[in-house]
mmCIF file of C-alpha atoms and ligand atoms in Angstrom:
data_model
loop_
_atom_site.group_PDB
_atom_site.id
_atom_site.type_symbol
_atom_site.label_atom_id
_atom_site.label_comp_id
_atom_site.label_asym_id
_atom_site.label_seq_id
_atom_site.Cartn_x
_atom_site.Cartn_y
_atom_site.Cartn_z
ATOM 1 C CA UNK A 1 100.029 89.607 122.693
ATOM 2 C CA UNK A 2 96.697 90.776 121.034
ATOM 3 C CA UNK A 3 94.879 87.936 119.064
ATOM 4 C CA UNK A 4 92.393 90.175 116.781
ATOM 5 C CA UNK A 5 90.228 88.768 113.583
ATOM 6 C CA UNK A 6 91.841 89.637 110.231
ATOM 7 C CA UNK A 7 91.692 87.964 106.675
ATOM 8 C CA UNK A 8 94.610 86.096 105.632
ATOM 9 C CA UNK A 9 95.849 84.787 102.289
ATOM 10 C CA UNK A 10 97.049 81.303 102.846
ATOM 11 C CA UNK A 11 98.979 80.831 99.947
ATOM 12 C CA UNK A 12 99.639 82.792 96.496
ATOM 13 C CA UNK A 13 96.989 80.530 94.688
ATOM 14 C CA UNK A 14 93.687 80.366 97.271
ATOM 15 C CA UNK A 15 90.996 82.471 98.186
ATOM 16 C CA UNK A 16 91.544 84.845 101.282
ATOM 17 C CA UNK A 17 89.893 83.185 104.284
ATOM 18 C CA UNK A 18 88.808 84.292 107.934
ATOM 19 C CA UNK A 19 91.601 83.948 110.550
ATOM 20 C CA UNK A 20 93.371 85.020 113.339
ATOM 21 C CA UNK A 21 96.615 87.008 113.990
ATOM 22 C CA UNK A 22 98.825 88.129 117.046
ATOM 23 C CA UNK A 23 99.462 91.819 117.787
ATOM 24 C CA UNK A 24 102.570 92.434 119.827
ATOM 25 C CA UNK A 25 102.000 94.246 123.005
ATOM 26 C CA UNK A 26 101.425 97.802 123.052
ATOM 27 C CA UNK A 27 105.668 99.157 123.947
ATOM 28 C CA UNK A 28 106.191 102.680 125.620
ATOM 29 C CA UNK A 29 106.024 104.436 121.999
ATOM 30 C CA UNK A 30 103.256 102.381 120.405
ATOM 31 C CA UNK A 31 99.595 103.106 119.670
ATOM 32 C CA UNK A 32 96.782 100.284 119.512
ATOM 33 C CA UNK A 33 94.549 101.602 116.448
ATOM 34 C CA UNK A 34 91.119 100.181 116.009
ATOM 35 C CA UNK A 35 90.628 99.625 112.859
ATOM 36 C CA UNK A 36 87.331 101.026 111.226
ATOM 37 C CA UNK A 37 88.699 100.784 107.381
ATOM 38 C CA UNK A 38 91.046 99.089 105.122
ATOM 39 C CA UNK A 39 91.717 100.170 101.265
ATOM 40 C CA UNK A 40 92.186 97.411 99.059
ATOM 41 C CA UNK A 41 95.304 98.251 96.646
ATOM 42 C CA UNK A 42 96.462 96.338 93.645
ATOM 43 C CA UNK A 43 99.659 96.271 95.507
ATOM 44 C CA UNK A 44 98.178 93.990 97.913
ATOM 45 C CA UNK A 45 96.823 91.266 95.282
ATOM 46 C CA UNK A 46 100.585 91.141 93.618
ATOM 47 C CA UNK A 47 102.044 90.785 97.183
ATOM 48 C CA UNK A 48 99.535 87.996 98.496
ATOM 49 C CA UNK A 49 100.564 86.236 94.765
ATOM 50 C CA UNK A 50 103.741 86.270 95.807
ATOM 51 C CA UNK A 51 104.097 88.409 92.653
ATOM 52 C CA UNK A 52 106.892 90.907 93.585
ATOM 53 C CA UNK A 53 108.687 88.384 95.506
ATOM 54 C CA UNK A 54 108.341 85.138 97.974
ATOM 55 C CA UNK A 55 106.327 86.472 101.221
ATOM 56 C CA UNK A 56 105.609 84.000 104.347
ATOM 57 C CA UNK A 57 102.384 82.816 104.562
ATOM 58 C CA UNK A 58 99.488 83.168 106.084
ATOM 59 C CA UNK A 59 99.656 86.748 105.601
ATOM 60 C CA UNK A 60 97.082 89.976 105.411
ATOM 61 C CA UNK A 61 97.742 92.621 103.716
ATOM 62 C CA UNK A 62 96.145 95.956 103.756
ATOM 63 C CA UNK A 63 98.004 99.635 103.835
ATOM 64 C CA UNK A 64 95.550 101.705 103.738
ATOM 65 C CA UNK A 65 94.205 101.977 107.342
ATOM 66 C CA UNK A 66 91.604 104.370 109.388
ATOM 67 C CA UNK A 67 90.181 103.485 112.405
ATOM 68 C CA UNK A 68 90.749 105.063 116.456
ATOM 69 C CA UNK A 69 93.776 105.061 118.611
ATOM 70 C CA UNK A 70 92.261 102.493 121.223
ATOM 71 C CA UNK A 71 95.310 102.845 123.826
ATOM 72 C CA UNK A 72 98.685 104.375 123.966
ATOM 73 C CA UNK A 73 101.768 103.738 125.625
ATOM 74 C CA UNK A 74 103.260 105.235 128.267
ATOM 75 C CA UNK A 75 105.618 107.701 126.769
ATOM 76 C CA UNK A 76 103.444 108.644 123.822
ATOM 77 C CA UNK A 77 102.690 112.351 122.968
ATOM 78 C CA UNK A 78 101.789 112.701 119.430
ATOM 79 C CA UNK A 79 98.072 110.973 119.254
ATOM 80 C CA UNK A 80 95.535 110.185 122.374
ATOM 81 C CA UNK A 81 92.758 107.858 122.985
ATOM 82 C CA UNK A 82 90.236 108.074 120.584
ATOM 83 C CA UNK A 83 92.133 110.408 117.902
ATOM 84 C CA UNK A 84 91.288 109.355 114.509
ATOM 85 C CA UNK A 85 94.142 108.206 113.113
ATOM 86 C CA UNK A 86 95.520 106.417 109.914
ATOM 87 C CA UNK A 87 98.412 104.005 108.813
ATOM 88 C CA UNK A 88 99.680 103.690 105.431
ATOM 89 C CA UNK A 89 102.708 101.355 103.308
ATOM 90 C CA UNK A 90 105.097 101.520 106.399
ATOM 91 C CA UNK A 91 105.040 101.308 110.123
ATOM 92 C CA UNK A 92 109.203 101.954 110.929
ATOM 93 C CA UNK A 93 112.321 102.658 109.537
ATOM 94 C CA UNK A 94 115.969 102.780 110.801
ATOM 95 C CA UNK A 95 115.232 106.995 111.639
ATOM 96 C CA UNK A 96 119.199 107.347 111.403
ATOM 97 C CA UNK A 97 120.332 107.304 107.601
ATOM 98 C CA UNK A 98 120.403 110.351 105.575
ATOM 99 C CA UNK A 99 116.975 109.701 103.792
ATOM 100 C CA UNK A 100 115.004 109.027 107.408
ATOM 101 C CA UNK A 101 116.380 112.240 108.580
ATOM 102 C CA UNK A 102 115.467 114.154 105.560
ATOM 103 C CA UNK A 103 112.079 112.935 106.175
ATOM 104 C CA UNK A 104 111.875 110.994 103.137
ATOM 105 C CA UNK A 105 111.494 107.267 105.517
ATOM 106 C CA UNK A 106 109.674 105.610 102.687
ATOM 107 C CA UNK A 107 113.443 105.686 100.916
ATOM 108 C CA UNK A 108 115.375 104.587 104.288
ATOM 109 C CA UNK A 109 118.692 103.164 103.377
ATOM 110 C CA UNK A 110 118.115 100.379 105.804
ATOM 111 C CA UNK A 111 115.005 99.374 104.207
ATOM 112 C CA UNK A 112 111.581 100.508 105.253
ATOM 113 C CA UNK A 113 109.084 98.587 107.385
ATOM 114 C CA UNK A 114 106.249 97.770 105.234
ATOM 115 C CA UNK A 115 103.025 97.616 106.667
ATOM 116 C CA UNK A 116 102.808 93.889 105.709
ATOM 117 C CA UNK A 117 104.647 91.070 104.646
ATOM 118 C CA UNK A 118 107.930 92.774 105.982
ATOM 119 C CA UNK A 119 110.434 91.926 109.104
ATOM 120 C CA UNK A 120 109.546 94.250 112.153
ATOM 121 C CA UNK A 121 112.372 95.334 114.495
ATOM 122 C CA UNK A 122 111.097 92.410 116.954
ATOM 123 C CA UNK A 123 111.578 90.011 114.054
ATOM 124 C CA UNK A 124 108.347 89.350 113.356
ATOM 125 C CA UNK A 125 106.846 89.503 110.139
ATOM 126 C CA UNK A 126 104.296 92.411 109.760
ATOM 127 C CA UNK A 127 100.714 91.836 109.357
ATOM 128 C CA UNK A 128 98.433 94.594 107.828
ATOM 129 C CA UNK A 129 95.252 95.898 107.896
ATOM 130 C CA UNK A 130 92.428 93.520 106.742
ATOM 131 C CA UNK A 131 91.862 93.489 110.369
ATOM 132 C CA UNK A 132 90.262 94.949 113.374
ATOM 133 C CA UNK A 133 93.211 95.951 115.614
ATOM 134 C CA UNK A 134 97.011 97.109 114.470
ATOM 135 C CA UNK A 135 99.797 97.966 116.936
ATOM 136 C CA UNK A 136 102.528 100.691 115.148
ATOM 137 C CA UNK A 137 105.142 102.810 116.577
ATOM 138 C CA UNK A 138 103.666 106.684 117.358
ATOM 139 C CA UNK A 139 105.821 108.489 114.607
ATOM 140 C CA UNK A 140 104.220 106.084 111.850
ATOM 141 C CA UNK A 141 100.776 107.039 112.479
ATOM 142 C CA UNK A 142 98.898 109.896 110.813
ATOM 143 C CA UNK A 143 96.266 112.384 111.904
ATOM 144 C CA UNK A 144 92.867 111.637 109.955
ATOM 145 C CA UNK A 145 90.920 115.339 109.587
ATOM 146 C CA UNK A 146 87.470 115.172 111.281
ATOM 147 C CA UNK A 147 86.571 116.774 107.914
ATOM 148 C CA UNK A 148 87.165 113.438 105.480
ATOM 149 C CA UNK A 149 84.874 110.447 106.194
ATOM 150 C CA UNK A 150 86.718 107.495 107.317
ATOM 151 C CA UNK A 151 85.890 105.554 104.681
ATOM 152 C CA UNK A 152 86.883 107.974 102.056
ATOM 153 C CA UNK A 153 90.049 108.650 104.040
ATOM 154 C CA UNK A 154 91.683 105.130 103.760
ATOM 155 C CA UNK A 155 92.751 104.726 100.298
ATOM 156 C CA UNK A 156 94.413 108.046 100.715
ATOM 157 C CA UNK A 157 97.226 106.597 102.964
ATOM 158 C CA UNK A 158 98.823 104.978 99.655
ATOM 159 C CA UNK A 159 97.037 106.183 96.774
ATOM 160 C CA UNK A 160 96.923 109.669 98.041
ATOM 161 C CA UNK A 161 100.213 110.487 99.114
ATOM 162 C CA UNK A 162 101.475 108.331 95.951
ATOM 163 C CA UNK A 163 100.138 110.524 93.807
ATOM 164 C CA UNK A 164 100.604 113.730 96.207
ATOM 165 C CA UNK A 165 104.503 113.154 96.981
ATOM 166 C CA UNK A 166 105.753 113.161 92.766
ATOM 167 C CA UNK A 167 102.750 116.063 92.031
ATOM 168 C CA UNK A 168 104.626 118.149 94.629
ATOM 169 C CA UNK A 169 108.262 117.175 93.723
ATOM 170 C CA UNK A 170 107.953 118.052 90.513
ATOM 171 C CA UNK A 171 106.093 121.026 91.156
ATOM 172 C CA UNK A 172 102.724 120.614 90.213
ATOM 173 C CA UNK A 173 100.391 123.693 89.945
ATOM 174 C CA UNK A 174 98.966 127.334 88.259
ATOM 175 C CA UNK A 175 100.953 127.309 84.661
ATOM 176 C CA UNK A 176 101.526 123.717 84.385
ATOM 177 C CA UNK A 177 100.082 120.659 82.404
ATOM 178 C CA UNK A 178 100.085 117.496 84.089
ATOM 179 C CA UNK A 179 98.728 114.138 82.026
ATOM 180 C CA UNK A 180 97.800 111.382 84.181
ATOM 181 C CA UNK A 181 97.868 107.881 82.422
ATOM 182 C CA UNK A 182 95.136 105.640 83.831
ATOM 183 C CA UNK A 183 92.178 106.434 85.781
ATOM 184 C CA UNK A 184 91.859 104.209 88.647
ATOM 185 C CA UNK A 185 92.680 103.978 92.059
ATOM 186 C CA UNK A 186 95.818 106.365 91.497
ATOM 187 C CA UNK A 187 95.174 108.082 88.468
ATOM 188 C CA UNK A 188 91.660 109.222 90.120
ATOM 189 C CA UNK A 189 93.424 110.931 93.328
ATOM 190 C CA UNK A 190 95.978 112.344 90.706
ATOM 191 C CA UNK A 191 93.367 114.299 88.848
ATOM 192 C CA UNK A 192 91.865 115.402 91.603
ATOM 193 C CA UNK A 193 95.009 116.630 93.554
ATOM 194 C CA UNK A 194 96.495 117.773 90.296
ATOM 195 C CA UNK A 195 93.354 119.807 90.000
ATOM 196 C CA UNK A 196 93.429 121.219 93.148
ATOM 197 C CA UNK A 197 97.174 122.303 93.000
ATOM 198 C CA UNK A 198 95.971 124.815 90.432
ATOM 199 C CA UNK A 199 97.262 122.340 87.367
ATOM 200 C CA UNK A 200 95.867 122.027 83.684
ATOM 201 C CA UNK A 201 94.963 117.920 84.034
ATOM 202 C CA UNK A 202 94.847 115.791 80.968
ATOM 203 C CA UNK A 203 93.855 112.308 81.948
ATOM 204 C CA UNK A 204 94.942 109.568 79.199
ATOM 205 C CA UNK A 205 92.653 106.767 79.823
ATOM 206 C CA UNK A 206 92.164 103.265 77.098
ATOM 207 C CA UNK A 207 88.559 104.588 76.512
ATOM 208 C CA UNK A 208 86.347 107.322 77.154
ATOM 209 C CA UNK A 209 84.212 105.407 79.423
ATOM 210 C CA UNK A 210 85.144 107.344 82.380
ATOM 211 C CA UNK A 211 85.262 110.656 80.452
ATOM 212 C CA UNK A 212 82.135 111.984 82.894
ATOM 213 C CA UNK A 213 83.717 110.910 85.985
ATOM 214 C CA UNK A 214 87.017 112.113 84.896
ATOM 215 C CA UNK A 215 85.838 115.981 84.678
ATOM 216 C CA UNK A 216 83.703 115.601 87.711
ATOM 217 C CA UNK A 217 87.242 114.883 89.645
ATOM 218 C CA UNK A 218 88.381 117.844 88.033
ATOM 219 C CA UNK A 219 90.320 116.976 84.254
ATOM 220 C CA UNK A 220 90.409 119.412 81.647
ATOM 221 C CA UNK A 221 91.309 117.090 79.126
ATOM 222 C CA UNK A 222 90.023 113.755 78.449
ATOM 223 C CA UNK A 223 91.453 111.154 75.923
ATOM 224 C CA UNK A 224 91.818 107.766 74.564
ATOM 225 C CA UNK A 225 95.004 106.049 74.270
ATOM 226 C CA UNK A 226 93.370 103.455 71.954
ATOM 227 C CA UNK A 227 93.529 105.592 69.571
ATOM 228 C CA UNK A 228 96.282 106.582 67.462
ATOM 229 C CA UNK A 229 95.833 110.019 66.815
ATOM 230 C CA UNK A 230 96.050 111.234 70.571
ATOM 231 C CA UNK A 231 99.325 110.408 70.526
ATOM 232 C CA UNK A 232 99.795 112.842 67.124
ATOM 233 C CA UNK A 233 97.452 115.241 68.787
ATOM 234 C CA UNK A 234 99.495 115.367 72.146
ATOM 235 C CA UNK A 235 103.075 115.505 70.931
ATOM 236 C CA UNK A 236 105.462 117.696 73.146
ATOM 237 C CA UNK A 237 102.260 118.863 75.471
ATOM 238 C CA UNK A 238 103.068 118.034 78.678
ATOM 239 C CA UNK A 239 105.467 118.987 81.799
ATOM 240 C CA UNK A 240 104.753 116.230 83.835
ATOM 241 C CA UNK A 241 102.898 112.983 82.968
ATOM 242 C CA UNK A 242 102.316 110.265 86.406
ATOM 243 C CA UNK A 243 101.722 106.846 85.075
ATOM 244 C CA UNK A 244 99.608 104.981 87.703
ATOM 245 C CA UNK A 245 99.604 101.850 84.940
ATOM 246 C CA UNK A 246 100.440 98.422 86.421
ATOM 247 C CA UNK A 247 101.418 96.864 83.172
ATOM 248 C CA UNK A 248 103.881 97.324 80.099
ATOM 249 C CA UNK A 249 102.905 100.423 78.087
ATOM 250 C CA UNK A 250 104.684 101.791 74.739
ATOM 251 C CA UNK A 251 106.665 104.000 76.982
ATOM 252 C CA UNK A 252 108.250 105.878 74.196
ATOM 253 C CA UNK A 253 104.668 106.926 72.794
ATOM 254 C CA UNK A 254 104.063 108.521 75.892
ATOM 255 C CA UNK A 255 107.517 110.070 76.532
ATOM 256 C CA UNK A 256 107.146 112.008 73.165
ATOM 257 C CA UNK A 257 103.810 113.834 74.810
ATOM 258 C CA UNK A 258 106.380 115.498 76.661
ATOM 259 C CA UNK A 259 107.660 119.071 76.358
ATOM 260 C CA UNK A 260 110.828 120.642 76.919
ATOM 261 C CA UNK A 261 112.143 119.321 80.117
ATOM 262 C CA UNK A 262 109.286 117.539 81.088
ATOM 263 C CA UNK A 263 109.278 114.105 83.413
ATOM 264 C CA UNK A 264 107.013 111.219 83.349
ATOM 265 C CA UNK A 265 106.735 109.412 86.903
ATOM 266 C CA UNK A 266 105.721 105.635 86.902
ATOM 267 C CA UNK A 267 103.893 105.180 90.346
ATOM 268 C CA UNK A 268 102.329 102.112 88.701
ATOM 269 C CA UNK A 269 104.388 98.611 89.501
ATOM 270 C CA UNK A 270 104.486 96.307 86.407
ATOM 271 C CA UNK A 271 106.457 93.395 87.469
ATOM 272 C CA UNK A 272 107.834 92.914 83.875
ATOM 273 C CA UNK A 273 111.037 95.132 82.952
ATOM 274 C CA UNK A 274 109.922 98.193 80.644
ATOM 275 C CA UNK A 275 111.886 98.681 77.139
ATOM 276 C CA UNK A 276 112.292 102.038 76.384
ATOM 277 C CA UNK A 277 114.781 104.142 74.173
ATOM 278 C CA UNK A 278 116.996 106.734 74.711
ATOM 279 C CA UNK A 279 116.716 108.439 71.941
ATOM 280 C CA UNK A 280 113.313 109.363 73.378
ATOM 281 C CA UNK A 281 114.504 111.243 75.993
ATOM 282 C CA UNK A 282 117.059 113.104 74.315
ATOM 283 C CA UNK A 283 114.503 115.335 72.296
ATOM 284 C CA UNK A 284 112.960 117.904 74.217
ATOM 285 C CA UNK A 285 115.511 116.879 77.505
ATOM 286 C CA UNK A 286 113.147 114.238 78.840
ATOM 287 C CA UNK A 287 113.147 112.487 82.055
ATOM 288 C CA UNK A 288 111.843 109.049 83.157
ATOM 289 C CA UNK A 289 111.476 108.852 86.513
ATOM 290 C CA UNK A 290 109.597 106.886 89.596
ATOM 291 C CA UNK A 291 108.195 107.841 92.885
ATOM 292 C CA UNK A 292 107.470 104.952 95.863
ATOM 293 C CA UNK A 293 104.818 106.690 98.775
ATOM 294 C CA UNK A 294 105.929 109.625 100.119
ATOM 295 C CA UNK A 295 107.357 110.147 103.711
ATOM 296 C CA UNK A 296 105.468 110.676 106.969
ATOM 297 C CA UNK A 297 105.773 114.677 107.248
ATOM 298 C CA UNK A 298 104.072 114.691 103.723
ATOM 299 C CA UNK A 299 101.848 112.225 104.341
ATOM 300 C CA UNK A 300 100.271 114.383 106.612
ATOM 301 C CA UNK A 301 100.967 117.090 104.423
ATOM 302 C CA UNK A 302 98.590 115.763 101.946
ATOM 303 C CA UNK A 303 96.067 115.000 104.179
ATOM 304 C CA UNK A 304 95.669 118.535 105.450
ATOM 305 C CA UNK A 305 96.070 119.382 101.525
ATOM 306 C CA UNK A 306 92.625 116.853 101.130
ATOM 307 C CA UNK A 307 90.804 118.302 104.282
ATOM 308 C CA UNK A 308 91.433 122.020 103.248
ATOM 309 C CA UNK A 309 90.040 121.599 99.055
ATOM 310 C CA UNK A 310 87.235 118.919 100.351
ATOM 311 C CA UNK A 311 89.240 116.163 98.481
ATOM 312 C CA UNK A 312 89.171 112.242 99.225
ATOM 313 C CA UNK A 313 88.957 108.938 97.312
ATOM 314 C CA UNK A 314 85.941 107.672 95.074
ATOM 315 C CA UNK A 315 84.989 104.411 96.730
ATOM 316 C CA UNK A 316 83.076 101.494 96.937
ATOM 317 C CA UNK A 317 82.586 100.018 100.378
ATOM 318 C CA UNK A 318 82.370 95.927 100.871
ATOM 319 C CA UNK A 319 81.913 93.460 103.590
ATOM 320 C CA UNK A 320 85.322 91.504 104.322
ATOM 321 C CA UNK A 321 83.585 88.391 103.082
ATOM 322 C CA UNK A 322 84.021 90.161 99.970
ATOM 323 C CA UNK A 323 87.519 90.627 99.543
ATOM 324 C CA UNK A 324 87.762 87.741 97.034
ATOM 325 C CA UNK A 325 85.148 89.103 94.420
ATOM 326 C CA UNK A 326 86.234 92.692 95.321
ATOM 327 C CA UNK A 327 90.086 91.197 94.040
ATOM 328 C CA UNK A 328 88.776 89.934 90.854
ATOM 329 C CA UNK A 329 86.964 92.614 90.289
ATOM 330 C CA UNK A 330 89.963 94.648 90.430
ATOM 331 C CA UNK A 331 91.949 92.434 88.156
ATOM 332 C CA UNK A 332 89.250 93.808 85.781
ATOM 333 C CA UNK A 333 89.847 97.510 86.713
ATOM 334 C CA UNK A 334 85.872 96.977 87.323
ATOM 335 C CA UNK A 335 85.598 99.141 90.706
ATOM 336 C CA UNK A 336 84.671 103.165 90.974
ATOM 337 C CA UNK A 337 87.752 103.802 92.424
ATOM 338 C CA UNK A 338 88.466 102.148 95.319
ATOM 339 C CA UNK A 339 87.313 98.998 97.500
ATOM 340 C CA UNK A 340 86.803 100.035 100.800
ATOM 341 C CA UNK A 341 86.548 97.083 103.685
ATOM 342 C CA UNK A 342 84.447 98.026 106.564
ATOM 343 C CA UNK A 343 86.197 96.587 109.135
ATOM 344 C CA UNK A 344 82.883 96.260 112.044
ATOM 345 C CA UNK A 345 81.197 93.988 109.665
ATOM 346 C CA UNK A 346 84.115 91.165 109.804
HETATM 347 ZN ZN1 ZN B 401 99.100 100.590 97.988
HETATM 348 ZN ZN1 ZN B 402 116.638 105.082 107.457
#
């Protein structure tokens, strides 16, 4: 066992505090990473809240990981000492059911191994990356580009490819119009890999604060949901709309922005249960649909996609001792995109 410094959330209700936590030895197939950078995702603050369900404590969170493979095991083949190397929502998953062998592992029948607050195959319950060393099985660990910084590189491992995987699946690109509710952590990395795919990119934000940033990342179209007459203006416009919002939204406003056979995609988690009407989605042949990561083939995928158009995340980088203003600051939506731990300064 590894004892490496991390932060850890004692309970749902305090502060994240310095600790310790074990890493299991490195096995035959597994890959010691140290860990340069961490993302911070909302996904982590509703998990640590116990939020989306009772988690064991003391627990760290973090899925968005880059740092350098450190040491390998014995029979590993696909990364070597000193690669540069990332880790994102899940570190295993059964590799037998239909879904792991279509390559889609983030929908394993068996259940997925979540990066944190999950049961490993030893048992143990998983510990993620607000910390300076991670163990994970070869097959779950990406290939960074030399071409993204590290830092910028992180939050791609679950805002990236969550964003990436329903872009490409419902075939995002030249001829299309994709809306993208919410500019944030998500909703910016939509934009800019809707952008890239060759897509006309509407982004439906509350305001218009973040109009200018908005087009910089590569939008078209920029508009308010607060007011009324978007949603008059917008009517039947869109093929595919991704809603990165973590809360309850009129959903049938939004679904009537679509045209004829278009989707919208919640990659945003609300915990609440979202009303909606059917009668919505009978005009124009709507869908409603969600998308959960992506698998570890196009994982990769994307991040070649991000090295080869010069694409990675907006960010602002923090000290670890800064995780706890850095969370209430995203309870705010008050960061520019993406809170970035560096890792050396723990
Ligand atoms: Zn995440
Ligand atoms: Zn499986």
């Amino acid at each position: 066992m590894l004892t490496v410094n991390a932060y850890a959330a004692p309970s749902a209700t305090e502060p994240l505090v310095p600790a310790t936590i074990e890493r299991r030895d490195v096995g035959p197939r597994d890959i010691l990473i140290e860990i340069r950078y961490a993302g911070i995702c909302h996904s982590d603050i509703h998990t640590v809240r116990g939020e989306w369900g009772a988690v064991a404590y003391p627990l760290t969170v973090g899925h968005e990981i880059v740092g350098v493979v450190a040491e390998v095991g014995a029979a590993v083949t696909k990364h070597a000492l000193g690669d540069r190397v990332g880790v994102g929502c899940m570190v295993n998953s059964c590799r037998e059911c239909a879904n792991c062998l279509a390559g889609e592992e983030q929908y394993c029948l068996n259940g997925n191994v979540g990066t944190y607050a999950a049961v490993d195959r030893d048992g143990t319950i998983t510990q993620g990356g607000y910390s300076t060393h991670i163990v994970v099985d070869e097959d779950f660990v990406l290939r960074v580009p030399e071409s993204i910084p590290y830092e910028a590189a992180a939050p791609l491992l679950c805002a990236g490819i969550t964003t990436y995987s329903p872009l490409r699946h419902w075939k995002a690109g030249p001829g299309s119009k994709v809306a993208v509710v919410g500019l944030g952590g998500l909703g910016h990395m939509a934009v800019k890999l809707a952008h890239a795919m060759g897509a006309e990119v509407t982004v439906l934000s509350q305001s218009l604060s973040k109009a200018d940033d908005g087009r910089r990342m590569g939008a078209d179209h920029y508009f308010a949901t607060s007011d009324p007459a978007t949603f008059q203006t917008l009517k039947n416009s869109f093929d595919l709309i991704i809603n990165t919002v973590s809360a309850v939204i009129d959903l049938d406003a939004y679904l009537r922005l679509l045209a004829l056979d278009g989707t919208m995609v919640n990659v945003g988690a609300p915990p609440e249960a979202l009303p909606l009407h059917v009668f919505t989605l009978f005009g124009n042949r709507r869908s409603f649909a969600g998308s959960g990561i992506g698998g570890i083939r196009e994982t990769q995928e994307m991040l070649d996609f991000c090295a080869e158009h010069g694409l990675a995340c907006d960010i602002e980088v923090i000290a670890p001792d800064q995780i706890n203003e850095a969370y209430a600051r995203l309870e705010k939506s008050d960061v520019r995109y993406r809170f970035v731990l560096d890792m050396a300064r723990i």
